[in-house]
Each structure stands twice: as structure tokens, then as C-alpha cells.
XYZ file of C-alpha atoms in Angstrom:
273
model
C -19.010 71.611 -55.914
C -19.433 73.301 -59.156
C -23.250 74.247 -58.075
C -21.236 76.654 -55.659
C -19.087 77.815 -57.995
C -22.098 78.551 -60.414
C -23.751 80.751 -57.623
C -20.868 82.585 -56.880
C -20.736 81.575 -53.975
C -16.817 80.188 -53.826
C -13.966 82.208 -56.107
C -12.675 81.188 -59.617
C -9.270 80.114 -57.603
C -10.597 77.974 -55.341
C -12.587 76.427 -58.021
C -9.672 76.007 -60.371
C -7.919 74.313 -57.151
C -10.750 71.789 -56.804
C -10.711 70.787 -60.476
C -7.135 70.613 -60.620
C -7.018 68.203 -57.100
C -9.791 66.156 -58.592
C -7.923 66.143 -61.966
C -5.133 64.265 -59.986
C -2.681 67.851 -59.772
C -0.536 68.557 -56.901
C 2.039 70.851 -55.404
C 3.874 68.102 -54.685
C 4.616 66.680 -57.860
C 5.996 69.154 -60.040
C 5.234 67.002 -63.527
C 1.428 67.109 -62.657
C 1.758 70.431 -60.894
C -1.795 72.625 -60.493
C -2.444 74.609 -63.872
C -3.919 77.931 -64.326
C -5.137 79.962 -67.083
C -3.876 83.046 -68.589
C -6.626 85.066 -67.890
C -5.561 88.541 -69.391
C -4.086 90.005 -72.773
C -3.407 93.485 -71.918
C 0.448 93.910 -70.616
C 1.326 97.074 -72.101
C -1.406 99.923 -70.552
C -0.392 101.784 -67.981
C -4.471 101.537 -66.100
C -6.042 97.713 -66.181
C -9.412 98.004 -67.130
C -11.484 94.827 -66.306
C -14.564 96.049 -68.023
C -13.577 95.807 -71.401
C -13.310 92.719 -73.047
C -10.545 93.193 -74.852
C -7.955 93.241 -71.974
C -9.066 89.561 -71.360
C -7.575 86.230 -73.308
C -9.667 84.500 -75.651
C -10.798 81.761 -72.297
C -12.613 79.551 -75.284
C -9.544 78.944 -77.224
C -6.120 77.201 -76.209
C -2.848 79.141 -76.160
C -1.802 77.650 -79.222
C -4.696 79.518 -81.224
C -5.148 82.774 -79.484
C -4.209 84.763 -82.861
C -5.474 83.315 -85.985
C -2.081 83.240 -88.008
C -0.878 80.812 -84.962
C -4.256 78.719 -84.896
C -3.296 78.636 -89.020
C -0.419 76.692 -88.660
C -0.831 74.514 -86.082
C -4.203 73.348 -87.872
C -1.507 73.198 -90.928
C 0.837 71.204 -89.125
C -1.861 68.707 -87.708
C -3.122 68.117 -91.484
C 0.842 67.957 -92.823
C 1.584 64.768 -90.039
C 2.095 62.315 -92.685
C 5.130 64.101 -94.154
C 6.834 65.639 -90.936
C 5.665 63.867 -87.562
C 5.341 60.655 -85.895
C 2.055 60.943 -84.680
C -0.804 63.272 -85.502
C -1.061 66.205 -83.258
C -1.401 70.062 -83.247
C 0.989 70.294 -80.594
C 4.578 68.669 -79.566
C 4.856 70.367 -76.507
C 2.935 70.954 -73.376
C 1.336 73.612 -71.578
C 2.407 72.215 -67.555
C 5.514 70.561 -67.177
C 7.968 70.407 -64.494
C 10.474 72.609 -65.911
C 7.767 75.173 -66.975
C 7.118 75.367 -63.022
C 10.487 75.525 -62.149
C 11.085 78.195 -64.799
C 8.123 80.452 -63.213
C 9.690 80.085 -59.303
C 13.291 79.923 -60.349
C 14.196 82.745 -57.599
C 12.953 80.495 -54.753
C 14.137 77.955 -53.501
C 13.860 74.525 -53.930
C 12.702 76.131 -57.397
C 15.951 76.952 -58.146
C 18.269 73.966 -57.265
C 15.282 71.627 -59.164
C 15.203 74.190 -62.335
C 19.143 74.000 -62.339
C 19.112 70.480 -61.599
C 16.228 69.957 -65.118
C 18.906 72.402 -66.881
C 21.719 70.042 -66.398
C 23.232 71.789 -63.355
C 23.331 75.492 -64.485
C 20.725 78.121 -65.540
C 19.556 78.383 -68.650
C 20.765 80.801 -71.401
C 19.144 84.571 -69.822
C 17.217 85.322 -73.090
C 15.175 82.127 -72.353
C 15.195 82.329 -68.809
C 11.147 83.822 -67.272
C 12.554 87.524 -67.024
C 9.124 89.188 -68.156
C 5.552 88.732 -67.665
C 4.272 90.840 -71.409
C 7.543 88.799 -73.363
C 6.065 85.677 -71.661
C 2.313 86.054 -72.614
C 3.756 86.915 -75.800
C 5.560 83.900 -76.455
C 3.315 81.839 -75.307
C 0.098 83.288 -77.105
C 2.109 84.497 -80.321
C 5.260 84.102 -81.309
C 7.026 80.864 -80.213
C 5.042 77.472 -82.356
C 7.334 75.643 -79.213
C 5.791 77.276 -76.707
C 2.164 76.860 -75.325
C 2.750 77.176 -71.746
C -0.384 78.385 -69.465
C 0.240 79.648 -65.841
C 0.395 78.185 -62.115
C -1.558 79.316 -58.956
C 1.393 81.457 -57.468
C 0.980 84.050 -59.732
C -2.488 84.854 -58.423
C -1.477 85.004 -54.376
C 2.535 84.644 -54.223
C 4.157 88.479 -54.607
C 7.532 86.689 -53.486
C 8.195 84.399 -56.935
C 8.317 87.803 -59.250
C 11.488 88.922 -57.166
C 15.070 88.134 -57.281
C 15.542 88.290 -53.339
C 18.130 85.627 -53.088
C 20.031 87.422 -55.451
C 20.921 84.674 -57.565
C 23.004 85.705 -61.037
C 20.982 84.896 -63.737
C 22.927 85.923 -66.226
C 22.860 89.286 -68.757
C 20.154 89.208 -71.655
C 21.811 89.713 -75.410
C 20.358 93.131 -74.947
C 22.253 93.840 -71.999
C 19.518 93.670 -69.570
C 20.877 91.786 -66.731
C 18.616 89.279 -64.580
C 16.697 90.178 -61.755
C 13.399 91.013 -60.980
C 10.645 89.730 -63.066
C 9.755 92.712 -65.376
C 6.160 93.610 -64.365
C 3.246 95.100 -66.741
C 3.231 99.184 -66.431
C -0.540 98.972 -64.585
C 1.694 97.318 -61.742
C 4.127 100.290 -60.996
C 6.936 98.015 -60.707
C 5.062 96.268 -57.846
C 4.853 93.015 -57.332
C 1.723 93.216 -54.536
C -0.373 95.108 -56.970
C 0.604 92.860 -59.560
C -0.768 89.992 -58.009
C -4.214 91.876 -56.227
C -4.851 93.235 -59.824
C -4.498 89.552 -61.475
C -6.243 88.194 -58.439
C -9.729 90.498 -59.547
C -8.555 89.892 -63.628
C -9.989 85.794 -62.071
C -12.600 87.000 -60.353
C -13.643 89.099 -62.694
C -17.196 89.148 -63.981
C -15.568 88.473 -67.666
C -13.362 85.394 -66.359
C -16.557 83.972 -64.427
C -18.958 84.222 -67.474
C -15.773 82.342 -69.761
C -14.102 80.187 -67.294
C -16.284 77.256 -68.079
C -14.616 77.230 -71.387
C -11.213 76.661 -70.676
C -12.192 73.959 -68.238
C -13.798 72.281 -70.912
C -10.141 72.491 -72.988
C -8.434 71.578 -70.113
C -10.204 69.459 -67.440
C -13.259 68.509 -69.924
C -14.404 67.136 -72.843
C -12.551 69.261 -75.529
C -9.449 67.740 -73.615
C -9.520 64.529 -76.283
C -10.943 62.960 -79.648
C -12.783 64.989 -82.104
C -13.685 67.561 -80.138
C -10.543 68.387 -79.357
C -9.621 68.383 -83.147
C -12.082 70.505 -83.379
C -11.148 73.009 -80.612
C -7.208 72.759 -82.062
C -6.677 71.152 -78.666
C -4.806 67.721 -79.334
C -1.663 67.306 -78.298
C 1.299 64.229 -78.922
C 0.002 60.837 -77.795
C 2.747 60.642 -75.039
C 1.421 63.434 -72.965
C -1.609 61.354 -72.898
C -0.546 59.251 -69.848
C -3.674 57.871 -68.511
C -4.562 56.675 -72.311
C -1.614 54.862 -72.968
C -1.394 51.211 -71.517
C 2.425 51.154 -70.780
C 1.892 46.848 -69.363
C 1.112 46.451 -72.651
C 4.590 47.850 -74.086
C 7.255 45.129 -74.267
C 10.496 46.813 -75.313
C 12.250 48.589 -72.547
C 13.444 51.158 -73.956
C 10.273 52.312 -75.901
C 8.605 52.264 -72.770
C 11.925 54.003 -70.982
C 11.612 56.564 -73.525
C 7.474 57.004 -72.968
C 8.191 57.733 -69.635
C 11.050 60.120 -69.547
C 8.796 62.195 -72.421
C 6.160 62.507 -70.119
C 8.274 63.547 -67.150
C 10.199 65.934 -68.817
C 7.240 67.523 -71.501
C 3.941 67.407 -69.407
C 0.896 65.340 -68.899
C -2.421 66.445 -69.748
C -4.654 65.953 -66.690
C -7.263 63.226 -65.844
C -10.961 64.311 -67.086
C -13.296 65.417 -64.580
């Protein structure tokens, strides 16, 4: 299948789906849901220009070291384990994870009954609730050390998860900005079809094809785990880890109680292809 791929002749998506099937993803499971890169790094010009390489992400690097002041301290933090952590990681969170899906679809439904039902029965607070696509990619590639989160494969075909057309109240921002649409980048015009054809060629692109294989390799591959992961700042905690660990093996309930509820609630890394 990938001999296809390498010819061009089937898209970056549908490659991406195949990986992620083979990888043991689904729609139907939103713990191991289907997980897509960030593929772009420009969400602030008003024209998209897919021939320069700087509008792309770094597709060699995980989200966790797309700056070098982040990559810094999460190297920092893997070398420090002995003082701070339980168990030796660069990461204590997770880049898929079933409340990172429902976050991203929270103005559909069943998305939103199963992101209020993760939250405890409400919404979450509006300032941390997915409200913009450039604070998002921000977070995520910048400014939050808790959050590595990548993306899922609605937001290259799905128009309808980037509008608030049930109307549901999701609160005011402490800015004042009340909770509606998701806030689009200014090369969409405010619209959420262009939105998604423009980050549907950003994949296709003749960038994300020549790069692609690298994230694959951090996700799907073998920079997924052991040294050259280390090497790639690409570990993350053991528990997310789910086909490594040998739960039978695990006498005391509630060790292995607790196991599983961190894995369903924080993420699991998918099976290598």
C-alpha cells in the first residue's frame, strides 16, 4: 500500500487512514480515535501560500519540540526524572485521547453529550474550551508544556465541526468573547468550506508529501519507542504504552485499575506498523 502512496498515486489522507486502521485506530473508539498531523504553521496571513516552506510545521519533529525553547525543556525534564517524576519520559500527556476528540467536535452531537459527559456533566471552563484554530496550534506547538495534542481527520473534509449550529452556550471567554463559532485563520474569510479545501491541499501538498514519511516514523514507526525515540524527543509516560505493558502480569487491583483508567482518559500511542 505504501508503494501507491510513494507514486502518488493515492492522497496523503487516504494514506494516513490506512496507517491509522492498520495501527489498530478507529472512529469508533474514541480513546484510539484516527490521528492526524498538524500540517501547517502559518495562522495569521491573510493569503496561504503552499510554496514556501515556512508556512508548513516542522513534519520531522513532534509537537512537543516544534520551537527549540520547548524541545529545551522537555529534553530538561526527561534528564531531571529522578528528582520530579515517576517514570522517565519527555512527555506526561498525550497527543490523541478521547477528550482531545471530543474537545475538537464538541458542537456535534454525540460529541457534545460524550465531551460533557468526560467533563463531569458540564462544559469546560470557555478559555479552555477549542474556540480557535491559531490559539490552538499555538498551544499545542508553543506555549502549553501540558499540551501536545495533534489533529483528527475531520478537520481535513468536515466544514460542519468548526460551527456552533446547534447553538449550544459555551460559555463567555475572560476576555469577553463569547462561544460560538470556531475562530478561523484570516486566509479562510471566516469560512469554514475554504478552511477545510485550503487544509485539504496544505496535505496534499508537494511539501507535506516530500515530509510526511517523517511524522509516520514518530508516530506509526520506529521513532515511536526506545532510543530512537529518545533521540527524536518522542517518549512519552510508560502508561500510554498499552500494547507494552503486560497488565496479566499486574496483581494488585487497583494498580492495574489505575493503569487502565490512565490510558482511557490520557491516550494510547498506536500499535507500530
Amino acid at each position: 500500500f505504501s508503494f501507491p502512496w510513494q507514486k502518488r498515486e493515492i492522497s496523503n489522507f487516504d494514506y494516513l487512514m490506512y496507517l491509522n486502521t492498520l495501527a489498530g485506530r478507529s472512529y469508533n473508539d474514541y480513546m484510539q480515535y484516527p490521528v492526524f498531523p498538524w500540517v501547517l504553521a502559518d495562522y495569521h496571513s491573510e493569503t496561504l501560500n503552499l510554496t514556501n516552506p515556512r508556512t508548513f510545521r516542522d513534519l520531522s519533529k513532534p509537537m512537543g519540540a516544534q520551537t527549540m525553547e520547548r524541545k529545551r525543556k522537555f529534553i530538561q525534564r526527561y534528564n531531571e526524572v529522578e528528582k520530579n517524576l515517576s517514570a522517565q519520559c519527555h512527555y506526561c500527556t498525550h497527543y490523541s485521547s478521547a477528550i482531545i476528540v471530543a474537545s475538537y467536535l464538541v458542537r456535534m452531537e454525540p460529541f457534545t453529550q460524550t465531551f460533557c459527559s468526560l467533563q463531569g456533566g458540564s462544559f469546560d471552563v470557555a478559555d479552555r474550551m477549542f474556540h480557535s484554530v491559531k490559539s490552538t496550534w499555538e498551544s499545542a506547538s508553543r506555549d502549553n508544556m501540558s499540551d501536545v495534542r495533534e489533529l483528527i481527520p475531520e478537520f481535513f473534509y468536515l466544514p460542519e465541526f468548526l460551527t456552533n449550529g446547534n447553538h449550544f452556550e459555551l460559555g463567555c471567554m475572560q476576555d469577553g468573547t463569547v462561544l460560538g463559532d470556531v475562530q478561523l485563520p484570516p486566509w479562510a474569510n471566516g469560512d469554514p468550506h475554504k478552511f477545510i479545501l485550503l487544509h485539504r491541499q496544505a496535505l496534499e501538498s508537494d511539501y507535506v508529501s516530500a515530509h510526511l514519511h517523517c511524522w509516520i516514523d514518530l508516530i506509526f514507526g520506529h521513532k515511536q519507542h526506545g532510543s530512537a525515540a529518545v533521540e527524536a524527543v518522542n517518549t512519552y509516560h510508560p502508561y500510554f504504552y498499552g500494547d507494552k505493558m503486560d497488565l496479566n502480569n499486574i496483581k494488585d487491583p487497583l494498580i492495574k485499575s489505575t493503569i487502565l483508567g490512565f490510558i482511557s482518559n490520557f491516550g494510547q500511542i498506536p500499535k507500530q506498523v
